[in-house]
Each structure stands twice: as C-alpha cells, then as structure tokens.
Short mmCIF file of C-alpha atoms in Angstrom, two decimals:
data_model
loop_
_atom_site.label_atom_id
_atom_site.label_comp_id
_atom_site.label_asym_id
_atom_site.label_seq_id
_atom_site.Cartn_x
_atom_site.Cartn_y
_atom_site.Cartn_z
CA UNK A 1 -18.02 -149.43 -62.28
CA UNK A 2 -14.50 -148.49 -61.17
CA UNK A 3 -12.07 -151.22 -59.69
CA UNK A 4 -12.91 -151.66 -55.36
CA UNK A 5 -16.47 -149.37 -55.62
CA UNK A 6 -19.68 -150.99 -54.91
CA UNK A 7 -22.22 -150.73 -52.20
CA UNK A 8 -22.21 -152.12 -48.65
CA UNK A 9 -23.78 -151.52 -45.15
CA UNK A 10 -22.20 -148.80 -43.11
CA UNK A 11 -20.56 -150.14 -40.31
CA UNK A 12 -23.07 -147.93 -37.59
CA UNK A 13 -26.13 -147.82 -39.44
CA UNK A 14 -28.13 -149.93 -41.76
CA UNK A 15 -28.41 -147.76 -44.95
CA UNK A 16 -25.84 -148.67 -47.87
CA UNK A 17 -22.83 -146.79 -48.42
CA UNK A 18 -20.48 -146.51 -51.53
CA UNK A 19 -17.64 -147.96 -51.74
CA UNK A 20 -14.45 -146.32 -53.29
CA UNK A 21 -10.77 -145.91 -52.58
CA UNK A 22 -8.06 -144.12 -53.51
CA UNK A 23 -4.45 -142.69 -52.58
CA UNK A 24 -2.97 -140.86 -50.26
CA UNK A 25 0.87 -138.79 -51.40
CA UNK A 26 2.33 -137.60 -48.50
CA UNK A 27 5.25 -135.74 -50.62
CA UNK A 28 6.71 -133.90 -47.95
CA UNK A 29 5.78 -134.00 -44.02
CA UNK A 30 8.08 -132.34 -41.61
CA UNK A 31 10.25 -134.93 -40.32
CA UNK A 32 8.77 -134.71 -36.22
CA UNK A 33 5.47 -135.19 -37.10
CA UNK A 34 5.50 -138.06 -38.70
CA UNK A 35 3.64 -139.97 -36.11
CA UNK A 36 0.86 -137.89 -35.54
CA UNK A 37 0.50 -138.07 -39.26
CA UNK A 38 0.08 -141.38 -39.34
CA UNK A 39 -2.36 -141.83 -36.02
CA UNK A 40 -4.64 -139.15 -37.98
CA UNK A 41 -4.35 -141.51 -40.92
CA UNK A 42 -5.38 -144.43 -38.16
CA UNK A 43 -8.45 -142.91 -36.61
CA UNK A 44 -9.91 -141.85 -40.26
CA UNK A 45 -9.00 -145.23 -41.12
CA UNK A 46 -10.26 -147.40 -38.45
CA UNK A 47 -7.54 -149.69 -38.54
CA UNK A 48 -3.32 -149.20 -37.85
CA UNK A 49 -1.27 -147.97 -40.53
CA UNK A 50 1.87 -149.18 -41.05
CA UNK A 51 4.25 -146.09 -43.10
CA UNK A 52 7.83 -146.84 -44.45
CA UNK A 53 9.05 -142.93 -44.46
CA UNK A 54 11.68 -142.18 -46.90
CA UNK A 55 13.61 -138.69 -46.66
CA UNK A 56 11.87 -136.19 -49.02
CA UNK A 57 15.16 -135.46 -51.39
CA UNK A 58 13.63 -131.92 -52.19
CA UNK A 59 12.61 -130.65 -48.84
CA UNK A 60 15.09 -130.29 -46.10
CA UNK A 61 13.97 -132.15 -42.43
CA UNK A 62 10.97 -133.60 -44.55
CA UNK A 63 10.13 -137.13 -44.98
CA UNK A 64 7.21 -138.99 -47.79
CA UNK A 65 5.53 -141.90 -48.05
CA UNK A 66 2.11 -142.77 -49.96
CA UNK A 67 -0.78 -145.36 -49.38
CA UNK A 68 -3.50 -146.48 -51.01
CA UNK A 69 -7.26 -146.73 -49.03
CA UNK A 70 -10.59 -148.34 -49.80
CA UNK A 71 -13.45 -147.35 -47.55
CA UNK A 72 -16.62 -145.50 -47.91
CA UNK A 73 -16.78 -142.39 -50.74
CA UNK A 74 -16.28 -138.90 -49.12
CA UNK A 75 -13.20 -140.82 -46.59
CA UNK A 76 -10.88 -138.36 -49.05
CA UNK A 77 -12.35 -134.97 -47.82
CA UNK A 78 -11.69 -136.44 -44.02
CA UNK A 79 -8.62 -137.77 -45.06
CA UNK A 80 -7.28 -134.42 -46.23
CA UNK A 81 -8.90 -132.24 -43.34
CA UNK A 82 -6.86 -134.72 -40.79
CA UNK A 83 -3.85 -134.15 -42.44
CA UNK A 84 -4.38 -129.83 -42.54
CA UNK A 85 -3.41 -129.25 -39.31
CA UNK A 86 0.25 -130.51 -40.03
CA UNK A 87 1.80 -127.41 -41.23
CA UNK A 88 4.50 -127.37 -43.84
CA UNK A 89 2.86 -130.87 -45.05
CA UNK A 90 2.51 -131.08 -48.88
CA UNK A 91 0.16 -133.47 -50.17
CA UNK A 92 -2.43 -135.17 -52.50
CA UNK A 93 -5.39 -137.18 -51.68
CA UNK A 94 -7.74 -138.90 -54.20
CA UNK A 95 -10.81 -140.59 -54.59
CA UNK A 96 -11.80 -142.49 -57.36
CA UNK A 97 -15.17 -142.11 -58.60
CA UNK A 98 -18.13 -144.13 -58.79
CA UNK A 99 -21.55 -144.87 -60.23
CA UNK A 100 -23.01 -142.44 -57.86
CA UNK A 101 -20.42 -140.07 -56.93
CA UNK A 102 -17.77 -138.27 -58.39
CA UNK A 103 -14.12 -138.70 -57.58
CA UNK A 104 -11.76 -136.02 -56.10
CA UNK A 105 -8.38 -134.70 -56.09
CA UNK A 106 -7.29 -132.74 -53.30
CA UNK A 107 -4.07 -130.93 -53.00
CA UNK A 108 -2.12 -128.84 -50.05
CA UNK A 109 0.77 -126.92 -50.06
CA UNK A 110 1.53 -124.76 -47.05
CA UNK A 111 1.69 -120.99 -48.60
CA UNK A 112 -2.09 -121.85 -50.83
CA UNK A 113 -3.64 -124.08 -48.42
CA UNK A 114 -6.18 -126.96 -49.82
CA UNK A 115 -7.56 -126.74 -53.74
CA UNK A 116 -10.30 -130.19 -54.12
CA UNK A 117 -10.91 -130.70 -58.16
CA UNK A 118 -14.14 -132.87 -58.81
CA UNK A 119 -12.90 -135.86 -61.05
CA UNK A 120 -14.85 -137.95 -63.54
CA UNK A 121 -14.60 -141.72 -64.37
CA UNK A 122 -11.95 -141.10 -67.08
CA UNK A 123 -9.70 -139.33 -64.74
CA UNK A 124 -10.61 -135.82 -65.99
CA UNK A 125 -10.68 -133.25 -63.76
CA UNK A 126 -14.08 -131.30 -63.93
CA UNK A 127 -15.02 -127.60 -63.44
CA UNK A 128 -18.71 -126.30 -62.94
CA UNK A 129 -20.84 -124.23 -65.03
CA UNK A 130 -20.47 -121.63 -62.18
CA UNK A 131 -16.82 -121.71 -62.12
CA UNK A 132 -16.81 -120.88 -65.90
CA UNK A 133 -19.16 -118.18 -65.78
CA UNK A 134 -17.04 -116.53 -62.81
CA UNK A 135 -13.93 -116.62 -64.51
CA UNK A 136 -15.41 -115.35 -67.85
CA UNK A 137 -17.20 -112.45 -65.78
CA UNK A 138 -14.06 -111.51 -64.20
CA UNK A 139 -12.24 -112.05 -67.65
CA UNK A 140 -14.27 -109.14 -69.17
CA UNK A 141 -12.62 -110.10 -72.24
CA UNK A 142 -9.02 -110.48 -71.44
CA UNK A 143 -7.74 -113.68 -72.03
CA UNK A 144 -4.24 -113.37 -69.91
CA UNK A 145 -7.29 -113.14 -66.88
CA UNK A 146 -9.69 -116.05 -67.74
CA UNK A 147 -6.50 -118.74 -68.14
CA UNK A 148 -5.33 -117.36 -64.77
CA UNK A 149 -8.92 -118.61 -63.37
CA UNK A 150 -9.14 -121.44 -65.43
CA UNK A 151 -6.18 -122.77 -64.35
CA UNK A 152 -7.21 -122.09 -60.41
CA UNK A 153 -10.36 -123.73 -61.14
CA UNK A 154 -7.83 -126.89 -62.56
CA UNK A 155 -5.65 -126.45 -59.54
CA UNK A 156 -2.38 -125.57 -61.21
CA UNK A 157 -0.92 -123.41 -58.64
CA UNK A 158 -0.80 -126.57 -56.56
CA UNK A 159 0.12 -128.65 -59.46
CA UNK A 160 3.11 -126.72 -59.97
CA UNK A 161 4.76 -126.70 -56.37
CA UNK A 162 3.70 -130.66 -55.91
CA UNK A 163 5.47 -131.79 -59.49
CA UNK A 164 9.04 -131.46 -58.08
CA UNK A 165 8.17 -133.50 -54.96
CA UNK A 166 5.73 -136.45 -57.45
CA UNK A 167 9.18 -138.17 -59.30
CA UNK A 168 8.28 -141.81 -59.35
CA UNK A 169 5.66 -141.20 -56.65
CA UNK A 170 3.50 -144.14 -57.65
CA UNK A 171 5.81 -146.42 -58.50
CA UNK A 172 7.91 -145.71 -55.70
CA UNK A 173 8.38 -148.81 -52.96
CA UNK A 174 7.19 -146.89 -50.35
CA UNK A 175 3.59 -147.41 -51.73
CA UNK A 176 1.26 -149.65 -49.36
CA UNK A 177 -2.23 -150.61 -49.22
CA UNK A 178 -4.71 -150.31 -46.67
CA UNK A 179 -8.30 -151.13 -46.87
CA UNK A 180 -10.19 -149.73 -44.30
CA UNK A 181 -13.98 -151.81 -45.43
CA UNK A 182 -11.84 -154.94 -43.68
CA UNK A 183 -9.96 -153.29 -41.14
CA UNK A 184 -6.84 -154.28 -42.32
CA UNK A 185 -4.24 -155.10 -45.14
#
C-alpha cells in the first residue's frame, strides 16, 4: 500500500474512509490573492495553513509556494475546485493512489482551464478504453490527429505551459507539510 494510505473513520460519520495524501504546486498565483488562496486551502483542509510565498520568477505580480496534504482520498478534486475560482492561478494537485482508489493529477492553467489524469500505483498516468476509442474514431486513420488526442487524454497541453513554472518545484524550500487526518503539522 502506498506511504500515509490506509483506512480510518470519517470524522462525521461512522463508515471507513481511505486515507491518501498528496501535493499541492501552486506555480503561479496572482500576487493579491494570496490569502484567499490559502483560507480555501484552510477550509478544505480543516486545519490553518501556514504558506511561505516566494515570487514566481516567470510570471510577473505572481507568487508560488507548494504543500503536501494527507486526508481522506477524493480531498484532491476539492482541493483543485477551491483553488478554480482564482483566475490567472496555475497549478497542480495530486493524489496518490491506493488499494482502493486510483490516484490523480490535476492541472490548471488559465487559457485551458482544469485537465484531471487518473494515476496508477507506479505513477503512470492512465487513459480509458473510451478515451482510446474516441481518439482513434476521430483519427480515421491519420496519425498527426490521434497523437493530438492522445496527448489531451495525457494532459500535455497543460504539461507544457506548467514545465517553465516546475524548476526545482519539489525540492524547493518552500515545500511544507500539512496533514489534515490530525488537524495539524
């Protein structure tokens, strides 16, 4: 089983939850809303969130941080959907998988919006049997077309405009921890 996942009771009910965690890159968030970043961060949380905010080199009047989480699986999607409303925001949220659920990668850049990638326990992204089938169908035959879906289906549009904001993102000091199963770091 993946490092922090298990199962525990969820905190307003008695049925067991999965436990996972994962990261959240914040690679560039305009610089005045910083703090309502970080209170939607809070309230998905449960618990205060404390962000060392380092000027984003590659984005003018943007700032980044990143933070790791533990809490219950699916805390990436609400993660992520806090942090849409905050527009010119580029970021990356992930989920690491577990016995019983998948993980997740979810990207946002302002001009494409949100792409979410299943991932599996070796860090692979995944793409359906659906998704295939639609992007051979629209393919007809042409290969130029089905790498164009293929690689929307892998989220490489997103890819491409986050890798000049990732240099030493996860190694960078601005990294801290938060795990929101104990309400604190």
């Amino acid at each position: 089983m993946p490092k922090n996942a298990g199962s525990q009771r969820h905190p307003h009910g008695g049925s067991l939850v999965t436990s996972t965690g994962g990261l959240i890159l914040l690679h560039a968030v305009p610089a005045h809303l910083t703090s309502h970043v970080r209170w939607s961060l809070e309230n998905i949380l449960g618990t205060t969130v404390q962000l060392r905010w380092e000027p984003q080199p590659h984005v003018v009047a943007h700032q980044r941080t990143e933070l790791s989480w533990n809490g219950p699986a699916g805390t990436a999607a609400q993660l992520a959907s806090a942090l849409r409303p905050y527009t010119g925001s580029f970021y990356e949220v992930t989920e690491r998988p577990t016995q019983t659920t998948s993980g997740l990668r979810i990207m946002h850049v302002p001009d494409l919006g949100i792409c979410s990638v299943p991932v599996d326990a070796h860090g692979n992204f995944t793409v359906t049997e659906d998704r295939i089938r639609y992007a051979l169908e629209q393919a007809a035959g042409d290969f130029n077309t089905l790498y164009d879906h293929l690689a929307l289906a892998l989220g490489q549009p997103w890819d491409d405009q986050l890798e000049p904001l990732r240099p030493g993102a996860l190694l960078h000091p601005a990294t801290r921890n938060i795990d929101a199963d104990q309400g604190g770091m």
